[in-house]
Coordinates of C-alpha atoms in Angstrom, one line a residue:
E1 CA 0.0 0.0 0.0
V2 CA 2.8 2.4 0.8
I3 CA 4.5 1.7 -2.6
K4 CA 1.2 2.2 -4.4
K5 CA 0.7 5.5 -2.8
L6 CA 4.3 6.6 -3.6
V7 CA 3.5 5.7 -7.3
I8 CA 0.3 7.8 -7.0
A9 CA 2.2 10.8 -5.6
M10 CA 4.9 10.6 -8.3
M11 CA 2.3 10.4 -11.1
A12 CA 0.6 13.6 -9.5
D13 CA 4.1 15.3 -9.5
G14 CA 4.1 15.5 -5.7
H15 CA 6.5 14.9 -2.8
V16 CA 6.1 12.5 -0.1
L17 CA 7.1 12.5 3.6
L18 CA 7.7 8.9 5.0
E19 CA 7.6 8.3 8.7
G20 CA 8.8 5.2 10.4
V21 CA 11.3 3.7 12.8
P22 CA 14.8 2.7 11.6
G23 CA 15.1 -0.6 9.8
L24 CA 11.8 -0.7 7.7
A25 CA 13.6 -0.3 4.3
K26 CA 12.4 3.1 3.6
T27 CA 15.7 4.0 1.9
K28 CA 15.8 0.6 0.1
M29 CA 12.2 1.2 -1.2
V30 CA 13.0 4.6 -2.6
D31 CA 16.3 3.3 -4.1
T32 CA 14.6 0.4 -5.7
L33 CA 11.7 2.6 -7.0
S34 CA 14.3 4.9 -8.7
K35 CA 15.9 1.9 -10.4
T36 CA 12.6 0.6 -11.9
L37 CA 11.9 4.2 -13.2
G38 CA 15.5 4.4 -14.7
A39 CA 15.7 7.7 -12.9
N40 CA 18.7 9.7 -11.7
F41 CA 18.7 9.1 -8.0
C42 CA 20.4 11.1 -5.2
R43 CA 20.4 10.5 -1.5
I44 CA 21.3 13.2 1.0
Q45 CA 21.9 12.2 4.6
F46 CA 20.6 15.1 6.6
T47 CA 22.8 15.9 9.7
P48 CA 23.1 19.0 12.0
D49 CA 26.2 20.1 10.3
L50 CA 24.8 20.0 6.7
L51 CA 24.8 23.4 4.9
P52 CA 22.4 24.6 2.2
A53 CA 25.3 24.8 -0.4
D54 CA 25.8 21.0 0.3
I55 CA 22.4 20.4 -1.2
T56 CA 22.0 23.0 -3.9
G57 CA 25.6 23.4 -5.0
I58 CA 28.0 26.3 -5.2
Y59 CA 30.0 28.6 -7.4
I60 CA 33.7 27.7 -7.7
W61 CA 36.5 29.7 -9.3
N62 CA 37.7 28.1 -12.5
Q63 CA 41.4 29.2 -12.7
K64 CA 41.7 28.1 -16.3
D65 CA 38.8 30.2 -17.5
Q66 CA 39.2 33.0 -15.0
K67 CA 35.6 32.9 -14.0
F68 CA 33.0 31.3 -11.5
Q69 CA 31.3 28.2 -12.6
F70 CA 28.4 26.7 -10.9
R71 CA 28.9 23.2 -9.5
K72 CA 25.6 21.4 -9.1
G73 CA 24.7 19.8 -5.8
P74 CA 22.9 16.5 -5.3
L75 CA 19.5 18.3 -5.6
F76 CA 19.8 18.2 -9.3
C77 CA 18.3 14.7 -9.8
N78 CA 14.9 13.1 -10.7
L79 CA 14.4 11.3 -7.4
L80 CA 15.8 12.9 -4.2
L81 CA 15.9 11.0 -0.9
A82 CA 16.1 13.4 2.0
D83 CA 17.1 10.9 4.6
E84 CA 16.2 11.9 8.2
I85 CA 15.3 15.4 7.1
N86 CA 14.4 16.5 10.6
R87 CA 18.1 16.2 11.7
A88 CA 19.2 19.2 9.7
P89 CA 18.8 22.7 11.1
P90 CA 16.0 25.0 9.7
K91 CA 18.3 27.0 7.4
T92 CA 19.2 23.7 5.6
Q93 CA 15.7 22.5 5.5
A94 CA 14.6 25.8 3.8
A95 CA 17.0 25.0 0.9
L96 CA 14.4 22.6 -0.2
L97 CA 11.4 25.0 -0.2
E98 CA 11.9 26.7 -3.6
A99 CA 13.0 23.3 -5.2
M100 CA 9.9 21.5 -3.9
Q101 CA 7.4 24.1 -5.0
E102 CA 9.0 25.6 -8.2
H103 CA 11.3 22.9 -9.3
Q104 CA 14.2 25.3 -9.4
V105 CA 16.9 26.9 -7.1
T106 CA 18.1 30.4 -6.9
I107 CA 21.8 30.8 -6.0
E108 CA 23.5 34.3 -5.8
G109 CA 20.7 35.7 -7.9
D110 CA 20.9 33.1 -10.6
T111 CA 18.0 30.6 -11.1
H112 CA 18.8 27.1 -12.1
K113 CA 16.0 24.7 -13.2
L114 CA 15.8 21.3 -11.9
P115 CA 15.5 18.0 -14.0
Q116 CA 12.0 17.0 -14.9
P117 CA 10.4 15.1 -13.3
F118 CA 11.7 16.1 -9.7
V119 CA 10.3 14.2 -6.8
T120 CA 11.5 14.6 -3.2
L121 CA 10.9 11.7 -0.8
A122 CA 11.9 12.5 2.7
T123 CA 12.2 10.2 5.8
Q124 CA 12.0 10.9 9.4
N125 CA 11.9 8.9 12.7
P126 CA 8.9 9.7 14.7
I127 CA 10.3 8.2 18.0
E128 CA 13.6 9.7 18.4
S129 CA 13.3 13.5 18.7
E130 CA 16.5 14.3 20.6
G131 CA 18.8 16.5 18.5
T132 CA 16.2 17.0 15.8
Y133 CA 14.6 20.1 14.2
P134 CA 10.8 19.7 13.6
L135 CA 9.9 20.5 10.1
P136 CA 8.2 24.1 9.7
D137 CA 4.6 24.2 8.6
A138 CA 5.5 25.9 5.4
Q139 CA 7.6 22.8 4.4
L140 CA 5.2 20.2 5.6
D141 CA 2.6 21.8 3.4
R142 CA 4.8 21.2 0.4
F143 CA 4.7 17.5 0.9
M144 CA 1.7 16.2 -1.1
M145 CA 1.4 13.1 1.2
K146 CA 2.5 12.0 4.5
L147 CA 2.8 8.1 4.9
S148 CA 3.5 6.0 7.8
V149 CA 5.6 2.9 7.2
G150 CA 4.9 0.3 9.8
Y151 CA 6.2 -3.2 10.7
P152 CA 5.5 -6.0 8.3
G153 CA 3.2 -8.8 9.5
R154 CA 4.6 -12.3 10.2
P155 CA 3.8 -13.7 6.7
I156 CA 5.5 -10.8 5.0
E157 CA 8.6 -10.9 7.2
R158 CA 8.9 -14.7 6.9
A159 CA 8.7 -14.1 3.0
I160 CA 11.4 -11.5 3.3
L161 CA 13.8 -14.1 4.9
V162 CA 12.9 -16.9 2.6
K163 CA 13.6 -14.8 -0.5
R164 CA 16.8 -13.6 1.1
R165 CA 17.9 -17.2 1.5
Q166 CA 16.9 -18.0 -2.1
R167 CA 18.8 -14.9 -3.5
G168 CA 22.0 -15.9 -1.7
K169 CA 23.0 -12.2 -1.3
D170 CA 21.8 -8.9 0.1
A171 CA 21.6 -7.1 -3.2
H172 CA 18.6 -7.3 -5.6
E173 CA 18.7 -7.5 -9.4
I174 CA 16.5 -4.5 -10.5
K175 CA 15.6 -3.7 -14.1
A176 CA 14.3 -0.4 -15.4
I177 CA 10.9 -0.8 -16.7
T178 CA 10.2 2.8 -17.7
S179 CA 12.1 6.1 -18.0
P180 CA 11.9 9.6 -16.5
E181 CA 10.6 10.8 -20.0
K182 CA 7.7 8.3 -19.8
L183 CA 6.9 9.3 -16.2
R184 CA 6.7 12.9 -17.3
E185 CA 4.3 11.9 -20.0
M186 CA 2.1 10.0 -17.3
Q187 CA 2.1 13.1 -15.3
Q188 CA 0.9 15.3 -18.1
S189 CA -1.7 12.7 -19.2
L190 CA -3.6 13.3 -16.0
E191 CA -4.9 16.5 -17.3
K192 CA -7.2 14.4 -19.5
V193 CA -9.0 12.9 -16.3
Q194 CA -12.5 14.2 -15.8
V195 CA -13.2 15.8 -12.4
D196 CA -17.0 16.5 -12.1
D197 CA -18.3 19.7 -10.5
A198 CA -19.7 17.7 -7.7
I199 CA -16.3 16.2 -6.9
I200 CA -14.8 19.7 -6.7
E201 CA -17.6 20.8 -4.3
Y202 CA -16.8 17.6 -2.2
I203 CA -13.2 18.6 -2.0
V204 CA -14.0 22.2 -1.1
E205 CA -16.3 21.1 1.6
I206 CA -13.8 18.6 3.2
I207 CA -11.1 21.3 3.1
N208 CA -13.3 23.9 4.7
R209 CA -14.5 21.6 7.4
T210 CA -10.9 21.2 8.6
R211 CA -10.8 25.0 9.1
E212 CA -14.2 25.2 10.9
D213 CA -13.6 22.2 13.4
P214 CA -13.5 23.7 17.0
R215 CA -10.4 21.4 17.8
V216 CA -8.4 22.8 15.0
K217 CA -6.1 25.9 15.3
V218 CA -5.1 25.9 11.6
G219 CA -6.9 23.9 8.9
S220 CA -5.7 22.8 5.5
S221 CA -4.4 25.3 3.0
P222 CA -5.6 25.7 -0.6
R223 CA -2.5 23.7 -1.4
G224 CA -4.2 20.8 0.3
A225 CA -7.2 21.0 -1.9
Q226 CA -4.9 21.2 -4.9
S227 CA -3.1 18.1 -3.9
L228 CA -6.3 16.1 -3.2
F229 CA -7.4 17.2 -6.7
K230 CA -4.3 16.0 -8.4
L231 CA -3.8 12.8 -6.4
S232 CA -7.4 11.7 -7.0
R233 CA -6.7 11.9 -10.8
A234 CA -3.7 9.7 -10.4
L235 CA -5.6 7.1 -8.4
A236 CA -8.4 7.1 -11.1
V237 CA -5.8 6.3 -13.9
L238 CA -4.3 3.5 -11.7
N239 CA -7.8 2.0 -11.3
K240 CA -8.3 2.3 -15.1
R241 CA -10.8 5.1 -15.1
D242 CA -10.7 8.6 -16.9
Y243 CA -12.8 10.2 -14.3
V244 CA -12.7 10.7 -10.5
I245 CA -15.2 9.2 -8.1
P246 CA -15.8 10.2 -4.4
D247 CA -14.0 7.0 -3.2
D248 CA -10.8 8.3 -4.7
I249 CA -11.2 11.4 -2.4
K250 CA -12.1 9.3 0.6
I251 CA -9.1 7.0 0.2
L252 CA -6.5 9.8 -0.2
S253 CA -7.9 12.5 2.3
I254 CA -6.1 11.3 5.5
Y255 CA -2.8 10.8 3.8
T256 CA -3.1 14.2 2.1
L257 CA -4.5 16.4 5.0
R258 CA -3.1 14.7 8.1
H259 CA 0.1 16.9 8.2
R260 CA -1.6 20.1 7.2
I261 CA -3.9 20.4 10.3
I262 CA -2.6 22.1 13.5
L263 CA -4.6 21.3 16.6
K264 CA -5.3 23.6 19.5
P265 CA -3.4 22.9 22.8
E266 CA -6.3 21.3 24.7
P267 CA -7.2 18.5 22.1
R268 CA -3.5 17.9 21.5
I269 CA -2.9 17.3 25.1
K270 CA -5.8 15.0 25.3
G271 CA -4.2 12.9 22.5
V272 CA -6.6 13.7 19.6
Q273 CA -5.0 12.8 16.2
T274 CA -5.5 14.8 13.0
E275 CA -6.4 11.5 11.3
E276 CA -9.5 11.2 13.6
I277 CA -10.7 14.7 12.6
V278 CA -10.2 14.0 8.8
S279 CA -12.1 10.7 9.4
Q280 CA -15.0 12.3 11.2
I281 CA -15.3 15.0 8.5
L282 CA -15.5 12.3 5.8
E283 CA -18.3 10.6 7.7
E284 CA -20.2 13.9 8.1
V285 CA -19.9 15.3 4.6
E286 CA -22.5 14.2 2.0
V287 CA -21.1 12.1 -0.7
P288 CA -22.0 13.3 -4.1
T289 CA -23.2 11.3 -7.0
T290 CA -21.2 11.9 -10.1
Q291 CA -21.9 11.5 -13.7
G292 CA -19.3 8.7 -14.0
Q293 CA -21.1 6.7 -11.2
L294 CA -24.5 7.1 -13.0
E295 CA -23.0 5.7 -16.2
D296 CA -21.4 2.7 -14.4

């Protein structure tokens, strides 16, 4: 399910925040995904001493040409893994803001476009908070989805060990099944997916309910509505439809809105989770009937 949602987010040209304890193969999952896409993959290990220039790149003096030349940083790739992103200070985290929103970076007044497609997948450990810097709300809002990676069940963990025994080595043989150019075509093809007016009203109502809930200090931004709109089209395509249905919105709402809601102090102290609020809103908002459903 996590891999499927990662694919949905990439098709929707969005970034994903992966949360989970160490050892759950978050990095391996992203690395494997990049190889199947045939994409240019870069991993940045975020640490307290990491500088913005270590990510974006710097200008260096070329003695031969007698001028400054720009040396690109690891940010210039198709698939960026920001590993343990909350371990870097806010100044370094902010280096990703322009890249995630506008797919470009500005250094010393010069704007440099990033390769297309460009997707950031960031990981963070929800348990160990000592020595970390919580992501600012402005950056959280730029992640299209927030996914939790949990422990595998017994059958899956058993299968992992059996396959490791059969393989005879740690490494996997991964073949590219597509290309960055094909992924870009997939992203652009989503514009052909129909979104009924009733679906748009449904999204707007859900988003506004997050702002009106008495337990919420700050509700979802308009970027949250845009994300839900784009993700629902990607899910429709994966389900072999050229139109969005209300179930697409229901499936994606929690993962799209959970990190965009800020609770008031009292409900937060009582242990209220943002997922609970989104689930309650989905139960209360009337589900529309779309033209696509009537045709089915």
